[in-house]
mmCIF file of C-alpha atoms and ligand atoms in Angstrom:
data_model
loop_
_atom_site.group_PDB
_atom_site.id
_atom_site.type_symbol
_atom_site.label_atom_id
_atom_site.label_comp_id
_atom_site.label_asym_id
_atom_site.label_seq_id
_atom_site.Cartn_x
_atom_site.Cartn_y
_atom_site.Cartn_z
ATOM 1 C CA MET A 1 69.292 76.339 102.642
ATOM 2 C CA SER A 2 71.185 76.973 105.888
ATOM 3 C CA GLY A 3 73.783 79.210 103.947
ATOM 4 C CA HIS A 4 77.674 79.077 104.600
ATOM 5 C CA HIS A 5 79.015 79.663 108.110
ATOM 6 C CA PRO A 6 80.001 83.378 108.414
ATOM 7 C CA ILE A 7 83.521 84.426 109.032
ATOM 8 C CA GLY A 8 84.024 86.688 112.068
ATOM 9 C CA ILE A 9 86.392 89.724 111.940
ATOM 10 C CA LEU A 10 87.760 91.173 114.969
ATOM 11 C CA GLY A 11 90.259 94.154 114.173
ATOM 12 C CA GLY A 12 91.707 96.347 116.718
ATOM 13 C CA THR A 13 94.942 97.542 117.948
ATOM 14 C CA PHE A 14 95.408 94.656 120.132
ATOM 15 C CA ASP A 15 98.005 96.888 122.258
ATOM 16 C CA PRO A 16 98.010 94.164 124.107
ATOM 17 C CA ILE A 17 95.427 91.302 123.123
ATOM 18 C CA HIS A 18 93.652 90.452 126.330
ATOM 19 C CA TYR A 19 90.582 88.377 127.742
ATOM 20 C CA GLY A 20 88.050 91.317 126.761
ATOM 21 C CA HIS A 21 88.939 90.241 123.007
ATOM 22 C CA LEU A 22 89.397 86.449 123.543
ATOM 23 C CA ARG A 23 86.380 85.456 125.611
ATOM 24 C CA THR A 24 83.764 87.558 123.708
ATOM 25 C CA ALA A 25 85.398 86.311 120.303
ATOM 26 C CA LEU A 26 84.915 82.693 121.608
ATOM 27 C CA GLU A 27 81.155 83.361 122.781
ATOM 28 C CA LEU A 28 80.390 84.695 119.476
ATOM 29 C CA LEU A 29 82.345 81.913 117.567
ATOM 30 C CA GLU A 30 79.920 79.543 119.432
ATOM 31 C CA ALA A 31 76.662 81.486 119.511
ATOM 32 C CA LEU A 32 76.750 82.665 115.945
ATOM 33 C CA GLU A 33 78.203 79.315 114.589
ATOM 34 C CA LEU A 34 81.020 81.357 112.750
ATOM 35 C CA ALA A 35 83.377 79.189 110.606
ATOM 36 C CA GLU A 36 86.307 81.187 112.228
ATOM 37 C CA VAL A 37 87.235 84.422 114.168
ATOM 38 C CA ARG A 38 90.293 86.501 112.093
ATOM 39 C CA PHE A 39 92.078 88.342 114.688
ATOM 40 C CA ILE A 40 93.416 91.336 112.486
ATOM 41 C CA PRO A 41 95.694 93.718 114.351
ATOM 42 C CA CYS A 42 96.187 96.930 112.497
ATOM 43 C CA ARG A 43 99.429 98.498 111.257
ATOM 44 C CA ILE A 44 98.723 102.187 111.651
ATOM 45 C CA PRO A 45 95.504 102.883 113.449
ATOM 46 C CA ALA A 46 93.336 105.503 111.965
ATOM 47 C CA HIS A 47 91.923 106.940 115.140
ATOM 48 C CA ARG A 48 94.625 107.112 117.797
ATOM 49 C CA GLY A 49 98.362 107.805 118.005
ATOM 50 C CA LEU A 50 100.857 105.242 116.994
ATOM 51 C CA PRO A 51 101.122 102.376 119.832
ATOM 52 C CA MET A 52 104.624 102.326 121.360
ATOM 53 C CA VAL A 53 104.901 98.781 120.604
ATOM 54 C CA THR A 54 105.361 97.784 116.809
ATOM 55 C CA ALA A 55 102.698 95.990 114.812
ATOM 56 C CA GLU A 56 104.911 93.018 114.520
ATOM 57 C CA GLN A 57 105.203 92.796 118.218
ATOM 58 C CA ARG A 58 101.205 93.345 118.605
ATOM 59 C CA LEU A 59 100.801 90.539 115.971
ATOM 60 C CA ALA A 60 103.200 88.163 117.683
ATOM 61 C CA LEU A 61 101.279 88.576 120.813
ATOM 62 C CA VAL A 62 97.854 87.892 119.028
ATOM 63 C CA ARG A 63 99.483 84.751 117.623
ATOM 64 C CA LEU A 64 100.436 83.608 121.033
ATOM 65 C CA ALA A 65 97.208 84.213 122.419
ATOM 66 C CA THR A 66 95.035 82.542 119.610
ATOM 67 C CA ASP A 67 97.139 79.740 118.766
ATOM 68 C CA GLY A 68 95.621 76.327 119.627
ATOM 69 C CA GLN A 69 92.150 77.545 119.945
ATOM 70 C CA PRO A 70 90.191 75.932 117.165
ATOM 71 C CA GLY A 71 88.459 78.573 114.883
ATOM 72 C CA PHE A 72 90.814 81.372 116.021
ATOM 73 C CA VAL A 73 93.095 82.614 113.284
ATOM 74 C CA ALA A 74 95.768 85.442 113.435
ATOM 75 C CA ASP A 75 95.501 87.479 110.317
ATOM 76 C CA ASP A 76 98.582 89.554 109.097
ATOM 77 C CA ARG A 77 96.743 91.338 106.041
ATOM 78 C CA GLU A 78 96.943 94.818 107.536
ATOM 79 C CA LEU A 79 100.587 94.501 108.325
ATOM 80 C CA CYS A 80 101.081 93.720 104.518
ATOM 81 C CA ARG A 81 99.636 97.206 103.523
ATOM 82 C CA ASP A 82 101.339 100.307 103.344
ATOM 83 C CA GLY A 83 99.734 103.580 104.973
ATOM 84 C CA THR A 84 96.748 103.828 107.552
ATOM 85 C CA SER A 85 94.918 100.662 108.152
ATOM 86 C CA TYR A 86 91.372 101.095 107.107
ATOM 87 C CA MET A 87 88.874 98.643 107.606
ATOM 88 C CA VAL A 88 87.102 99.247 104.593
ATOM 89 C CA ASP A 89 90.203 97.975 102.558
ATOM 90 C CA THR A 90 90.624 94.943 104.802
ATOM 91 C CA LEU A 91 87.159 93.667 104.091
ATOM 92 C CA ALA A 92 87.623 94.446 100.473
ATOM 93 C CA SER A 93 90.721 92.107 100.451
ATOM 94 C CA LEU A 94 88.594 89.338 102.632
ATOM 95 C CA ARG A 95 85.822 89.478 100.328
ATOM 96 C CA ALA A 96 88.048 89.032 97.282
ATOM 97 C CA GLU A 97 89.576 85.954 99.155
ATOM 98 C CA VAL A 98 86.510 84.211 100.347
ATOM 99 C CA GLY A 99 84.065 85.114 97.505
ATOM 100 C CA PRO A 100 80.760 86.764 97.102
ATOM 101 C CA GLU A 101 78.630 84.138 99.154
ATOM 102 C CA THR A 102 80.421 83.618 102.142
ATOM 103 C CA PRO A 103 79.018 85.785 105.034
ATOM 104 C CA LEU A 104 81.476 88.266 106.671
ATOM 105 C CA CYS A 105 80.788 89.695 110.316
ATOM 106 C CA LEU A 106 82.738 92.701 111.582
ATOM 107 C CA ILE A 107 82.826 92.439 115.262
ATOM 108 C CA VAL A 108 82.932 95.630 117.201
ATOM 109 C CA GLY A 109 82.510 96.644 120.801
ATOM 110 C CA THR A 110 79.917 99.281 121.562
ATOM 111 C CA ASP A 111 82.733 101.779 122.066
ATOM 112 C CA ALA A 112 84.051 101.412 118.767
ATOM 113 C CA PHE A 113 80.552 100.944 117.011
ATOM 114 C CA ARG A 114 79.684 104.608 118.302
ATOM 115 C CA GLU A 115 82.357 106.091 116.428
ATOM 116 C CA LEU A 116 81.737 104.104 113.104
ATOM 117 C CA HIS A 117 80.623 107.243 111.499
ATOM 118 C CA THR A 118 84.139 108.599 111.794
ATOM 119 C CA TRP A 119 85.633 105.488 109.930
ATOM 120 C CA HIS A 120 86.921 105.820 106.436
ATOM 121 C CA ARG A 121 84.255 105.276 103.863
ATOM 122 C CA TRP A 122 82.026 104.089 106.754
ATOM 123 C CA GLN A 123 78.634 104.151 104.638
ATOM 124 C CA GLU A 124 80.473 101.242 102.526
ATOM 125 C CA LEU A 125 81.225 98.847 105.354
ATOM 126 C CA THR A 126 77.518 97.179 105.339
ATOM 127 C CA HIS A 127 78.053 96.550 101.571
ATOM 128 C CA TRP A 128 81.144 94.160 102.352
ATOM 129 C CA THR A 129 79.962 92.705 105.756
ATOM 130 C CA HIS A 130 77.345 92.354 108.634
ATOM 131 C CA ILE A 131 78.136 94.164 111.635
ATOM 132 C CA VAL A 132 77.977 92.314 115.117
ATOM 133 C CA VAL A 133 77.878 94.600 118.074
ATOM 134 C CA MET A 134 78.837 93.575 121.415
ATOM 135 C CA GLN A 135 78.115 95.550 124.508
ATOM 136 C CA ARG A 136 80.991 96.653 126.377
ATOM 137 C CA PRO A 137 81.099 97.649 130.051
ATOM 138 C CA GLY A 138 80.149 101.246 130.789
ATOM 139 C CA VAL A 139 79.205 102.054 127.035
ATOM 140 C CA LEU A 140 75.337 102.825 127.629
ATOM 141 C CA GLN A 141 75.005 106.507 125.712
ATOM 142 C CA PRO A 142 72.715 106.507 122.905
ATOM 143 C CA LEU A 143 74.182 106.450 119.180
ATOM 144 C CA PRO A 144 74.925 109.522 117.510
ATOM 145 C CA PRO A 145 71.956 110.459 115.338
ATOM 146 C CA VAL A 146 73.619 109.944 112.055
ATOM 147 C CA LEU A 147 74.688 106.737 112.829
ATOM 148 C CA GLU A 148 71.199 105.661 114.445
ATOM 149 C CA LYS A 149 69.502 106.552 111.118
ATOM 150 C CA PHE A 150 71.813 104.601 108.927
ATOM 151 C CA ILE A 151 71.678 101.435 110.715
ATOM 152 C CA THR A 152 68.273 101.291 112.067
ATOM 153 C CA PRO A 153 67.009 99.687 108.618
ATOM 154 C CA GLN A 154 69.726 97.436 108.637
ATOM 155 C CA VAL A 155 69.334 95.863 112.336
ATOM 156 C CA ILE A 156 68.391 92.002 112.373
ATOM 157 C CA PHE A 157 67.297 90.218 115.610
ATOM 158 C CA ASP A 158 68.043 86.553 114.369
ATOM 159 C CA VAL A 159 71.262 84.995 114.119
ATOM 160 C CA LEU A 160 70.269 82.820 111.286
ATOM 161 C CA ALA A 161 69.745 85.992 109.167
ATOM 162 C CA LEU A 162 73.566 86.320 109.319
ATOM 163 C CA ARG A 163 73.671 83.214 106.998
ATOM 164 C CA ARG A 164 71.147 84.238 104.561
ATOM 165 C CA LYS A 165 72.963 87.098 102.942
ATOM 166 C CA PRO A 166 76.684 87.718 102.881
ATOM 167 C CA ALA A 167 76.426 91.268 104.213
ATOM 168 C CA GLY A 168 74.279 94.049 105.253
ATOM 169 C CA GLY A 169 72.837 93.144 108.795
ATOM 170 C CA VAL A 170 73.535 94.741 111.860
ATOM 171 C CA LEU A 171 73.127 92.554 114.856
ATOM 172 C CA PHE A 172 73.269 93.292 118.774
ATOM 173 C CA GLN A 173 74.485 90.331 120.402
ATOM 174 C CA PRO A 174 75.173 89.818 124.299
ATOM 175 C CA VAL A 175 78.327 88.687 125.587
ATOM 176 C CA THR A 176 79.782 88.311 129.066
ATOM 177 C CA GLN A 177 80.859 91.833 130.359
ATOM 178 C CA LEU A 178 84.545 92.070 131.163
ATOM 179 C CA ASN A 179 85.655 95.342 132.087
ATOM 180 C CA ILE A 180 89.192 94.799 130.485
ATOM 181 C CA SER A 181 90.975 97.314 128.326
ATOM 182 C CA ALA A 182 94.378 97.394 126.849
ATOM 183 C CA THR A 183 94.714 100.899 128.082
ATOM 184 C CA HIS A 184 94.449 99.669 131.721
ATOM 185 C CA ILE A 185 96.871 96.849 131.151
ATOM 186 C CA ARG A 186 99.476 99.324 129.492
ATOM 187 C CA ALA A 187 99.015 101.664 132.821
ATOM 188 C CA LEU A 188 99.421 98.653 135.298
ATOM 189 C CA LEU A 189 102.602 97.548 133.340
ATOM 190 C CA ALA A 190 103.931 101.281 133.257
ATOM 191 C CA GLN A 191 103.395 101.637 137.043
ATOM 192 C CA GLY A 192 105.141 98.211 137.807
ATOM 193 C CA GLN A 193 102.052 96.367 138.521
ATOM 194 C CA SER A 194 100.612 93.161 137.516
ATOM 195 C CA PRO A 195 97.903 92.895 134.815
ATOM 196 C CA ARG A 196 97.935 89.085 135.624
ATOM 197 C CA TYR A 197 94.688 87.075 134.788
ATOM 198 C CA LEU A 198 93.568 90.017 132.524
ATOM 199 C CA LEU A 199 95.223 88.399 129.832
ATOM 200 C CA PRO A 200 96.576 84.996 128.917
ATOM 201 C CA GLU A 201 99.905 84.087 130.635
ATOM 202 C CA VAL A 202 101.612 83.140 127.733
ATOM 203 C CA VAL A 203 101.168 86.824 126.548
ATOM 204 C CA LEU A 204 102.092 88.359 129.800
ATOM 205 C CA THR A 205 105.244 86.300 129.869
ATOM 206 C CA SER A 206 106.233 87.258 126.267
ATOM 207 C CA ILE A 207 105.744 91.028 127.353
ATOM 208 C CA HIS A 208 107.964 90.513 130.232
ATOM 209 C CA ASP A 209 110.495 88.547 128.304
ATOM 210 C CA GLN A 210 110.562 91.474 125.679
ATOM 211 C CA ARG A 211 110.538 94.290 128.164
ATOM 212 C CA LEU A 212 107.319 95.939 126.621
ATOM 213 C CA TYR A 213 104.922 98.584 127.962
ATOM 214 C CA ARG A 214 107.723 99.373 130.602
ATOM 215 C CA PRO A 215 108.011 102.786 132.321
ATOM 216 C CA ALA A 216 110.172 105.221 130.199
ATOM 217 C CA PRO A 217 113.599 105.364 131.351
ATOM 218 C CA ILE A 218 114.270 108.499 133.148
ATOM 219 C CA PRO A 219 116.843 110.488 131.143
ATOM 220 C CA ASP A 220 120.233 110.879 132.639
ATOM 221 C CA SER A 221 120.014 114.555 132.892
ATOM 222 C CA ALA A 222 116.922 114.284 135.308
ATOM 223 C CA THR A 223 118.863 112.124 137.703
ATOM 224 C CA ARG A 224 122.073 114.309 137.864
HETATM 225 P P1 ATP B 1 92.634 100.460 124.009
HETATM 226 O O1 ATP B 1 92.258 100.451 125.545
HETATM 227 O O2 ATP B 1 94.126 100.435 123.628
HETATM 228 O O3 ATP B 1 91.897 101.256 123.275
HETATM 229 P P2 ATP B 1 90.934 97.697 123.517
HETATM 230 O O4 ATP B 1 91.340 97.288 124.960
HETATM 231 O O5 ATP B 1 89.564 98.766 123.608
HETATM 232 O O6 ATP B 1 92.193 99.132 123.571
HETATM 233 P P3 ATP B 1 91.272 97.536 120.878
HETATM 234 O O7 ATP B 1 92.424 96.557 120.416
HETATM 235 O O8 ATP B 1 91.105 98.641 120.838
HETATM 236 O O9 ATP B 1 91.154 97.221 122.512
HETATM 237 O O10 ATP B 1 89.735 96.727 120.610
HETATM 238 C C1 ATP B 1 89.435 95.836 119.485
HETATM 239 C C2 ATP B 1 88.006 95.576 119.458
HETATM 240 O O11 ATP B 1 87.488 94.750 120.648
HETATM 241 C C3 ATP B 1 87.228 96.847 119.671
HETATM 242 O O12 ATP B 1 85.918 96.598 118.802
HETATM 243 C C4 ATP B 1 86.765 96.863 120.942
HETATM 244 O O13 ATP B 1 85.448 97.582 121.166
HETATM 245 C C5 ATP B 1 86.531 95.534 121.538
HETATM 246 N N1 ATP B 1 86.766 95.313 122.732
HETATM 247 C C6 ATP B 1 87.857 95.490 123.481
HETATM 248 N N2 ATP B 1 87.894 95.008 124.654
HETATM 249 C C7 ATP B 1 86.824 94.624 124.880
HETATM 250 C C8 ATP B 1 85.871 94.118 126.190
HETATM 251 N N3 ATP B 1 86.418 94.137 127.154
HETATM 252 N N4 ATP B 1 84.784 93.556 125.934
HETATM 253 C C9 ATP B 1 84.082 93.788 124.642
HETATM 254 N N5 ATP B 1 84.826 94.165 123.517
HETATM 255 C C10 ATP B 1 85.951 94.579 123.542
#
């Protein structure tokens, strides 16, 4: 039995979405033969301050970026829930939707993966999903021991193993190294420089049209 094609889940702040998300997601869609990749922007991030752009605006940019790519789905479930957006709740709701047999693959970059043991109810995550870790440029430090100890027995090396069970495996999957971050894109925009070619043109046009990520206006009192 080849099993069901897994569903990929890429959660994030997407503040804004960029080619570091999109290219790696496409590579995983193809390499792991995923049925789809769900891009799930968080409403209220658990591990950082509130973004300056609203969740609705970040979701709209995700929609623009993913539209037209077969297999890419913008998923608004975290915007429909109150309170902090916890991945464990998102996974439970996806599991209820797809049933017990379809494999889920939570996709995380190495930076996010190294922090996994700080996530809400983190040891439950692999009960709901596999985890696929993609190397991100510059993140090479060893894993925190508590995380290393937890994941070692769950590591799998074969892509096909993702289809044999619905959850519980951890796969390290190589992807093209793109040193692109939303932090850098926000910094460029705040300085009035162009982030062109780091993110889709349609996203950048919308950012400009809505005047997002602009430098904070100088208060009147400071100019007097
Ligand atoms: P910020 O710079 O604001 O922290 P970010 O660029 O890291 O944002 P997120 O929305 O926080 O983007 O990332 C969502 C997920 O995508 C995380 O698992 C992160 O590791 C991964 N990711 C982001 N950028 C890349 C990249 N260039 N290559 C591989 N994975 C990435």
